[in-house]
Coordinates of C-alpha atoms in Angstrom, one line a residue:
M1 CA -43.0 35.4 210.5
R2 CA -44.3 38.1 208.1
V3 CA -43.6 37.5 204.4
W4 CA -43.2 40.4 202.0
A5 CA -42.5 40.1 198.3
V6 CA -41.0 42.8 196.2
A7 CA -42.0 42.4 192.6
N8 CA -42.6 44.2 189.3
Q9 CA -42.7 42.9 185.7
K10 CA -40.1 45.4 184.7
G11 CA -36.4 45.3 185.6
G12 CA -34.4 48.3 186.8
V13 CA -37.0 49.7 189.0
G14 CA -35.2 49.2 192.3
K15 CA -36.5 45.9 193.5
T16 CA -33.2 44.6 195.0
T17 CA -32.3 47.9 196.6
T18 CA -35.8 48.1 198.1
S19 CA -35.6 44.6 199.4
I20 CA -32.2 45.0 201.1
A21 CA -33.0 48.5 202.4
L22 CA -36.2 47.3 204.1
A23 CA -34.4 44.2 205.5
G24 CA -31.6 46.4 206.9
L25 CA -34.1 48.7 208.6
L26 CA -36.0 45.7 210.1
A27 CA -32.7 44.3 211.3
E28 CA -31.8 47.6 212.9
A29 CA -35.2 47.4 214.7
G30 CA -34.1 44.1 216.2
K31 CA -35.9 41.8 213.8
R32 CA -34.4 38.5 212.4
V33 CA -34.8 38.7 208.6
V34 CA -34.3 36.1 205.8
V35 CA -34.0 37.6 202.3
V36 CA -34.8 35.3 199.4
D37 CA -33.3 35.9 196.0
L38 CA -35.6 34.4 193.4
D39 CA -34.1 36.3 190.5
P40 CA -31.9 34.2 188.2
H41 CA -29.7 37.3 187.7
G42 CA -28.8 37.1 191.4
S43 CA -28.5 40.8 192.1
M44 CA -29.3 40.3 195.8
T45 CA -26.9 37.4 196.0
S46 CA -24.1 39.5 194.3
Y47 CA -24.9 42.5 196.6
F48 CA -23.8 40.4 199.6
G49 CA -20.6 39.3 197.9
Y50 CA -21.6 35.9 196.5
D51 CA -21.2 34.8 192.9
P52 CA -24.5 33.3 191.6
D53 CA -22.6 31.6 188.8
A54 CA -20.3 29.8 191.3
L55 CA -22.5 28.8 194.2
E56 CA -22.8 25.0 194.6
H57 CA -26.2 25.3 196.3
S58 CA -29.0 27.8 196.0
C59 CA -32.7 28.3 195.9
Y60 CA -32.6 26.1 192.8
D61 CA -32.1 23.1 195.1
L62 CA -35.6 23.7 196.6
F63 CA -37.3 23.0 193.3
L64 CA -35.7 19.6 192.6
H65 CA -38.0 17.5 194.7
K66 CA -41.3 17.5 192.8
G67 CA -42.8 20.3 194.8
S68 CA -41.9 18.9 198.3
V69 CA -39.1 20.5 200.4
P70 CA -37.0 18.1 202.4
A71 CA -36.7 18.7 206.1
D72 CA -33.8 20.9 207.0
L73 CA -32.9 21.8 203.4
P74 CA -33.8 25.5 203.7
G75 CA -31.7 25.9 206.8
Q76 CA -28.7 24.2 205.0
L77 CA -29.0 26.7 202.2
L78 CA -28.8 29.9 204.3
L79 CA -25.8 32.1 203.9
P80 CA -24.6 34.9 206.2
T81 CA -24.5 38.5 205.1
S82 CA -22.8 41.7 206.2
N83 CA -25.6 42.1 208.8
D84 CA -25.7 39.5 211.6
S85 CA -29.5 39.7 211.7
I86 CA -30.0 39.0 208.0
S87 CA -29.6 35.6 206.4
L88 CA -29.7 35.0 202.6
L89 CA -31.3 32.2 200.6
P90 CA -29.2 32.8 197.5
S91 CA -30.0 32.7 193.8
S92 CA -28.1 30.9 191.0
T93 CA -28.3 31.2 187.3
A94 CA -29.8 27.6 187.3
L95 CA -33.1 29.2 188.3
A96 CA -33.5 30.4 184.8
T97 CA -34.0 26.8 183.6
L98 CA -37.0 26.2 185.8
E99 CA -39.5 27.4 183.2
R100 CA -38.4 24.7 180.8
Q101 CA -38.5 22.0 183.6
S102 CA -41.8 23.0 185.2
P103 CA -44.4 22.0 182.6
G104 CA -46.2 18.9 183.8
Q105 CA -44.9 19.2 187.4
S106 CA -47.5 20.0 189.9
G107 CA -46.9 21.8 193.2
L108 CA -44.0 23.9 192.0
G109 CA -45.9 27.1 192.7
L110 CA -45.8 26.6 196.5
V111 CA -42.2 25.6 197.0
I112 CA -41.2 28.9 198.6
A113 CA -44.2 28.9 200.8
K114 CA -43.2 25.4 202.0
T115 CA -39.6 26.6 202.5
L116 CA -40.5 29.5 204.6
A117 CA -42.9 27.3 206.7
Q118 CA -39.8 25.4 207.8
L119 CA -38.0 28.7 208.8
W120 CA -41.1 30.2 210.5
Q121 CA -39.8 30.2 214.0
A122 CA -36.2 31.2 213.1
F123 CA -37.1 34.6 211.6
D124 CA -39.5 37.5 212.2
Y125 CA -39.6 38.6 208.5
A126 CA -38.9 37.2 205.1
I127 CA -38.4 39.5 202.1
I128 CA -38.5 37.9 198.6
D129 CA -36.8 39.6 195.7
S130 CA -38.8 38.4 192.7
P131 CA -37.7 38.2 189.1
P132 CA -39.2 40.7 186.6
L133 CA -41.0 38.0 184.5
L134 CA -44.3 36.2 185.2
G135 CA -43.5 32.5 185.6
V136 CA -43.0 29.9 188.3
L137 CA -40.6 32.0 190.3
M138 CA -42.9 35.1 190.5
V139 CA -45.9 32.8 191.2
N140 CA -43.9 31.4 194.1
A141 CA -43.1 34.8 195.5
L142 CA -46.7 36.0 195.3
A143 CA -48.1 32.7 196.7
A144 CA -45.8 32.8 199.7
S145 CA -46.3 36.5 200.6
Q146 CA -48.7 38.3 202.9
Q147 CA -47.9 41.7 201.6
L148 CA -46.6 43.0 198.2
V149 CA -44.3 45.9 197.5
I150 CA -44.3 47.1 193.8
P151 CA -41.4 49.5 193.1
V152 CA -42.0 51.7 190.1
Q153 CA -39.4 53.9 188.5
T154 CA -40.8 57.3 187.9
E155 CA -40.5 57.2 184.1
H156 CA -43.1 56.5 181.4
L157 CA -42.2 53.0 180.4
A158 CA -42.3 51.8 184.0
V159 CA -46.0 52.7 184.2
K160 CA -46.7 50.1 181.5
G161 CA -44.8 47.5 183.6
L162 CA -47.0 48.4 186.5
E163 CA -50.1 47.9 184.5
R164 CA -48.9 44.3 183.7
M165 CA -48.0 43.7 187.3
V166 CA -51.5 44.8 188.6
S167 CA -53.1 42.5 186.0
T168 CA -50.9 39.6 187.1
L169 CA -51.9 40.3 190.7
A170 CA -55.6 40.2 189.8
M171 CA -55.0 36.8 188.2
I172 CA -53.1 35.5 191.2
N173 CA -55.7 36.8 193.6
R174 CA -58.4 34.6 192.0
S175 CA -56.6 31.5 193.2
R176 CA -55.9 32.9 196.7
K177 CA -58.2 32.6 199.7
Q178 CA -57.6 36.3 200.5
A179 CA -56.5 39.1 198.2
L180 CA -52.8 40.1 198.5
P181 CA -52.6 43.7 199.7
F182 CA -50.0 45.8 197.9
S183 CA -48.3 49.1 198.0
I184 CA -47.0 50.9 194.9
V185 CA -43.6 52.6 195.7
P186 CA -42.3 55.3 193.3
T187 CA -38.6 54.9 193.0
L188 CA -35.6 56.7 191.4
F189 CA -37.4 60.0 191.6
D190 CA -35.6 63.1 190.4
R191 CA -37.5 66.2 191.2
R192 CA -35.4 68.2 188.7
T193 CA -36.9 66.3 185.7
Q194 CA -40.3 66.7 184.1
A195 CA -40.3 63.0 183.4
S196 CA -40.2 62.1 187.1
L197 CA -42.7 64.8 188.1
G198 CA -45.1 63.9 185.4
T199 CA -44.9 60.2 186.0
L200 CA -45.5 60.6 189.8
R201 CA -48.6 62.6 189.0
V202 CA -49.9 59.9 186.6
L203 CA -49.2 57.2 189.3
R204 CA -51.0 59.1 192.0
D205 CA -54.0 59.8 189.7
A206 CA -54.3 56.2 188.5
Y207 CA -53.7 54.4 191.8
P208 CA -54.9 56.7 194.5
Q209 CA -55.8 53.9 196.9
T210 CA -52.7 51.8 196.7
I211 CA -49.8 54.2 196.0
W212 CA -47.5 55.2 198.9
N213 CA -47.7 58.9 199.4
G214 CA -43.9 59.3 199.5
Y215 CA -41.1 58.4 197.0
I216 CA -37.6 57.0 196.9
P217 CA -35.2 59.6 195.5
V218 CA -32.2 59.1 193.3
D219 CA -29.4 58.9 195.8
T220 CA -25.8 57.9 195.0
R221 CA -25.4 56.7 198.6
L222 CA -27.6 53.7 197.8
R223 CA -25.3 52.7 195.0
D224 CA -22.3 53.2 197.3
A225 CA -23.9 50.9 199.8
S226 CA -24.3 48.3 197.2
R227 CA -20.6 48.5 196.2
A228 CA -19.7 48.1 199.9
G229 CA -22.0 45.1 200.4
L230 CA -23.7 46.8 203.3
T231 CA -27.4 47.6 203.8
P232 CA -28.1 51.2 203.0
S233 CA -28.8 52.0 206.7
Q234 CA -25.5 50.4 207.7
F235 CA -23.6 52.4 205.2
D236 CA -25.2 55.8 205.7
G237 CA -28.2 55.9 208.0
K238 CA -28.9 59.6 207.4
S239 CA -28.8 59.6 203.6
R240 CA -31.9 60.9 201.7
G241 CA -32.6 57.4 200.4
V242 CA -32.5 55.7 203.8
L243 CA -34.7 58.4 205.3
A244 CA -37.2 57.7 202.5
Y245 CA -37.0 54.0 203.1
R246 CA -37.6 54.6 206.9
A247 CA -40.8 56.4 205.9
L248 CA -41.8 53.5 203.6
L249 CA -41.2 50.9 206.3
K250 CA -43.4 52.9 208.7
H251 CA -46.1 52.8 206.0
L252 CA -45.8 49.1 205.4
L253 CA -45.9 48.3 209.1
S254 CA -49.1 50.3 209.4
Q255 CA -50.6 48.5 206.4
Q256 CA -49.6 45.2 208.1
L257 CA -51.5 46.1 211.2
V258 CA -54.6 47.0 209.1
A259 CA -54.3 43.6 207.3
Q260 CA -54.0 41.7 210.6
V261 CA -57.1 43.5 212.1
A262 CA -59.0 42.7 208.9

């Protein structure tokens, strides 16, 4: 299994859309994918038609055992999605209470890594949708992942969020045996606006080694796919947004090969 996390310390940058679009394209390529919703808002869970306020069991259950993960629990929590090759580990609003519960409890930072270890043979890829706040959930996402995708909306305020995310990653890397490779992905790009054009130039100048050379455009078909509960490639495989995500997936797979060789 390869584990990718999608994270940024700012909301509204396209994390969930990016997670589901990549999962859909991997599934289209014949891969078995588990998507993990670690955001208490439950956008990914809602995308696939589940109510994070009403679910009896969710990722929250994984954190109730003092850092250990009971055998078979991850498999019991999996939910089907609109794509037969994608399974969901759902979120619930109860995840928001973890920050209050976690002080004094050791081992909570590795719960998701331990969870995915139990699912290692069942899936080819895991994609983790991380919350936009630094805390036990984001730490879990980064600790479990082998590759990080950082979506950044092409507008000025999002650049500040990226700076915080890169600083957080530097802090996390000090506790890892190996630095976590990452790719910055410009999202919600609108070539008609100076804000998008200017922000894209700033990002490319500031992060020349780690920014993907493409961008994800504003595309209403991505929003339509969300309303339908389908991955973007299921809904409209030839839309501008999906074509961009295909190019992004190709880039990430090439980065994965480089990391494996290294």
